[in-house]
Structures are given as structure tokens and as C-alpha cells.
CSV table of C-alpha atoms in Angstrom, one decimal:
chain,number,residue,atom,x,y,z
A,1,UNK,CA,96.9,-3.4,171.7
A,2,UNK,CA,93.7,-1.4,171.1
A,3,UNK,CA,93.6,0.6,167.9
A,4,UNK,CA,91.3,2.9,165.9
A,5,UNK,CA,91.4,2.8,162.1
A,6,UNK,CA,90.3,6.0,160.4
A,7,UNK,CA,89.3,5.5,156.8
A,8,UNK,CA,89.3,8.6,154.7
A,9,UNK,CA,86.5,9.3,152.2
A,10,UNK,CA,84.2,6.4,152.5
A,11,UNK,CA,80.4,6.8,152.3
A,12,UNK,CA,80.7,10.5,151.4
A,13,UNK,CA,78.0,11.8,149.0
A,14,UNK,CA,77.1,8.3,148.0
A,15,UNK,CA,80.6,7.5,146.8
A,16,UNK,CA,82.9,4.7,147.8
A,17,UNK,CA,80.2,2.9,149.6
A,18,UNK,CA,81.2,0.5,152.3
A,19,UNK,CA,78.8,-1.4,154.5
A,20,UNK,CA,79.9,-1.3,158.1
A,21,UNK,CA,78.9,-5.0,158.5
A,22,UNK,CA,81.2,-5.9,155.6
A,23,UNK,CA,84.0,-3.7,157.0
A,24,UNK,CA,83.6,-5.4,160.4
A,25,UNK,CA,83.8,-8.8,158.8
A,26,UNK,CA,86.9,-7.8,156.9
A,27,UNK,CA,88.6,-6.7,160.1
A,28,UNK,CA,87.6,-9.9,161.9
A,29,UNK,CA,88.9,-12.0,158.9
A,30,UNK,CA,92.3,-10.3,159.4
A,31,UNK,CA,92.4,-11.8,163.0
A,32,UNK,CA,91.5,-8.5,164.8
A,33,UNK,CA,89.4,-8.9,167.8
A,34,UNK,CA,86.7,-6.8,169.6
A,35,UNK,CA,85.9,-5.1,166.3
A,36,UNK,CA,83.3,-2.4,166.3
A,37,UNK,CA,82.4,0.4,163.9
A,38,UNK,CA,81.2,3.9,164.9
A,39,UNK,CA,78.8,5.7,162.6
A,40,UNK,CA,79.0,5.2,158.9
A,41,UNK,CA,82.1,7.2,158.1
A,42,UNK,CA,85.0,4.8,158.5
A,43,UNK,CA,85.8,4.6,162.2
A,44,UNK,CA,86.8,1.1,163.4
A,45,UNK,CA,87.9,0.2,166.9
A,46,UNK,CA,89.6,-3.1,167.3
A,47,UNK,CA,92.4,-5.0,169.0
A,48,UNK,CA,95.5,-6.7,167.6
A,49,UNK,CA,98.7,-8.2,168.9
A,50,UNK,CA,100.6,-6.7,165.9
A,51,UNK,CA,102.3,-3.3,165.8
A,52,UNK,CA,100.5,-0.3,164.1
A,53,UNK,CA,102.6,-0.5,160.9
A,54,UNK,CA,101.8,-4.2,160.4
A,55,UNK,CA,98.1,-3.6,161.1
A,56,UNK,CA,98.0,-0.7,158.6
A,57,UNK,CA,99.6,-2.8,155.8
A,58,UNK,CA,97.1,-5.7,156.5
A,59,UNK,CA,94.1,-3.3,156.3
A,60,UNK,CA,95.3,-1.6,153.2
A,61,UNK,CA,96.0,-4.8,151.2
A,62,UNK,CA,92.8,-6.5,152.3
A,63,UNK,CA,90.6,-3.4,151.8
A,64,UNK,CA,91.6,-2.9,148.2
A,65,UNK,CA,91.0,-6.7,147.4
A,66,UNK,CA,87.6,-6.7,149.1
A,67,UNK,CA,86.2,-3.3,147.9
A,68,UNK,CA,88.1,-2.8,144.6
A,69,UNK,CA,89.4,0.6,145.5
A,70,UNK,CA,92.1,2.1,147.7
A,71,UNK,CA,91.3,4.1,150.7
A,72,UNK,CA,93.7,6.2,152.7
A,73,UNK,CA,93.8,4.8,156.2
A,74,UNK,CA,95.3,6.0,159.5
A,75,UNK,CA,95.8,3.6,162.4
A,76,UNK,CA,96.1,5.2,165.8
A,77,UNK,CA,96.7,3.5,169.1
A,78,UNK,CA,94.3,4.0,172.0
A,79,UNK,CA,96.9,6.1,173.7
A,80,UNK,CA,97.3,8.4,170.6
A,81,UNK,CA,93.5,8.9,170.3
A,82,UNK,CA,93.2,9.7,174.0
A,83,UNK,CA,96.2,12.2,173.8
A,84,UNK,CA,94.6,14.0,170.9
A,85,UNK,CA,91.1,14.1,172.5
A,86,UNK,CA,92.4,15.3,175.9
A,87,UNK,CA,94.2,18.2,174.2
A,88,UNK,CA,90.8,19.6,173.0
A,89,UNK,CA,89.5,22.2,175.5
A,90,UNK,CA,86.4,20.8,177.3
A,91,UNK,CA,84.4,23.9,176.4
A,92,UNK,CA,84.9,23.3,172.7
A,93,UNK,CA,81.7,21.6,171.5
A,94,UNK,CA,79.4,21.2,168.6
A,95,UNK,CA,76.3,23.1,169.5
A,96,UNK,CA,74.1,25.9,167.9
A,97,UNK,CA,76.8,28.6,168.6
A,98,UNK,CA,80.1,26.8,167.9
A,99,UNK,CA,81.6,24.0,165.8
A,100,UNK,CA,84.7,22.0,166.7
A,101,UNK,CA,86.4,19.5,164.3
A,102,UNK,CA,89.5,17.3,164.5
A,103,UNK,CA,91.7,16.7,161.4
A,104,UNK,CA,93.7,13.6,162.0
A,105,UNK,CA,96.9,14.0,160.0
A,106,UNK,CA,98.7,11.5,157.7
A,107,UNK,CA,102.5,11.4,158.3
A,108,UNK,CA,103.4,13.6,155.4
A,109,UNK,CA,101.4,16.5,156.9
A,110,UNK,CA,102.0,15.9,160.6
A,111,UNK,CA,103.7,19.1,161.6
A,112,UNK,CA,102.8,22.3,163.4
A,113,UNK,CA,103.7,24.2,160.3
A,114,UNK,CA,100.6,22.9,158.6
A,115,UNK,CA,98.6,25.6,160.2
A,116,UNK,CA,100.6,28.3,158.3
A,117,UNK,CA,100.0,26.5,155.0
A,118,UNK,CA,96.3,26.2,155.2
A,119,UNK,CA,94.1,28.8,153.5
A,120,UNK,CA,92.3,29.8,156.7
A,121,UNK,CA,91.7,33.2,158.2
A,122,UNK,CA,92.8,32.2,161.6
A,123,UNK,CA,91.6,35.4,163.2
A,124,UNK,CA,88.1,33.9,162.9
A,125,UNK,CA,88.8,30.6,164.6
A,126,UNK,CA,91.0,29.0,167.2
A,127,UNK,CA,93.2,26.3,165.8
A,128,UNK,CA,95.7,24.1,167.5
A,129,UNK,CA,98.2,21.3,166.7
A,130,UNK,CA,99.0,18.2,168.7
A,131,UNK,CA,101.1,15.4,167.3
A,132,UNK,CA,98.9,13.5,164.9
A,133,UNK,CA,96.1,16.1,164.6
A,134,UNK,CA,94.9,19.6,164.2
A,135,UNK,CA,91.7,20.8,165.8
A,136,UNK,CA,89.7,24.0,165.6
A,137,UNK,CA,86.8,25.7,167.2
A,138,UNK,CA,84.8,28.4,165.5
A,139,UNK,CA,81.7,30.4,166.3
A,140,UNK,CA,79.1,29.3,163.7
A,141,UNK,CA,78.5,32.9,162.7
A,142,UNK,CA,82.2,33.1,161.6
A,143,UNK,CA,82.3,29.9,159.5
A,144,UNK,CA,82.1,31.7,156.1
A,145,UNK,CA,84.6,34.4,157.2
A,146,UNK,CA,87.2,31.8,158.3
A,147,UNK,CA,87.4,30.3,154.8
A,148,UNK,CA,87.1,26.8,156.3
A,149,UNK,CA,85.3,25.7,153.2
A,150,UNK,CA,88.4,26.4,151.1
A,151,UNK,CA,90.2,23.6,153.0
A,152,UNK,CA,88.5,21.1,150.7
A,153,UNK,CA,90.3,22.4,147.6
A,154,UNK,CA,93.7,22.7,149.3
A,155,UNK,CA,96.5,20.2,148.5
A,156,UNK,CA,96.9,19.3,152.2
A,157,UNK,CA,93.3,18.3,152.5
A,158,UNK,CA,94.1,14.8,151.1
A,159,UNK,CA,96.6,14.4,153.9
A,160,UNK,CA,94.0,14.5,156.7
A,161,UNK,CA,90.7,12.9,157.7
A,162,UNK,CA,88.3,15.1,159.6
A,163,UNK,CA,85.9,14.1,162.4
A,164,UNK,CA,83.7,16.2,164.5
A,165,UNK,CA,84.6,16.7,168.2
A,166,UNK,CA,81.9,14.3,169.4
A,167,UNK,CA,83.2,11.5,167.2
A,168,UNK,CA,86.8,12.3,168.3
A,169,UNK,CA,85.8,12.1,172.0
A,170,UNK,CA,83.9,8.9,171.4
A,171,UNK,CA,86.7,7.2,169.6
A,172,UNK,CA,89.0,8.1,172.5
A,173,UNK,CA,86.7,6.5,174.9
A,174,UNK,CA,85.7,9.8,176.6
A,175,UNK,CA,81.9,9.4,175.9
A,176,UNK,CA,79.5,6.5,175.6
């Protein structure tokens, strides 16, 4: 089974530093195969014969022992990653005029109702839910009006890990 592990909050602002080579070695030491990392923000693609729950437990226990801190981690199957990425409209991009992000949701926040709970002004962005994720597109000129920056101080922020649309598409195998 092919999986993607999404680690929340590593290598952000010089905190919780994790070398990708060390992370790759850790995953290989757990018996995972075809391990690769993508950019420096906690995206690991790998294969395992174990189910997702078993994989998650192995990663969490070993990560804390190796790096001396806990890190919230999501494990998604290749099928789940593809389903999320394919739900994003093709015209939603990251370019000089627009910004598109994907918030992968931890189980406690995985509900369509999350949109109503977030402190966003949804008239300034398009936001959609698909099982396992929220994704939004906003014109760059409306970023401040949308209150997107307020997301960081909201209680539900800890129940998601955000990637830009290019990363989401790469992790789903849609781009090289």
C-alpha cells in the first residue's frame, strides 16, 4: 500500500528542525519501502504492507524517540490523496493573481461543519470540503479581507496541516 505521511509543524520558522535525510532513514528503519520526502515541510511518500492505523502508531512512537518531541501526523492512502487533489478545480492555482491551499484535517475536525466554525469571511474566497480536507482559492487582492490570517489563532488550526495546491497535487501524483 502506498501512503503519504503529513507531519504538522516541522521546520517552520527554525523550530522543530528535522533533517529530511534523518526522517527518510527513520521511515526506512521502520520497514517502509520506496521512501521519499518532498520539500522540507514534512511530506513523506512511502509503501508499507501494514494498514494506515498501524503505520501511524509506528511513526508517532519512533518519531518522538528519534527527535525528542511529538509531532501531529496524518497518514493518508494514495487513493485518499488522489481523491482530495482531484476535487480541486483545475483552474485553482498559485500564481500572481490567486492563491490555493489545502488543509488536511485530523479526524477530530474532519467534517463539513468546520467551514462554519472558522473565522473566515467566506464572501472573499471559495472554500470547499471533501472528506479529509478543506481547500480554498482566493484572489491575492482579497487575502487580507478574507481574514485568512486569523486561522492561525483559531482552536481548529491545530487540527489541520496546510499545504499549497502545488504540493497537494504533487503528493497525489498529479505532477512531476
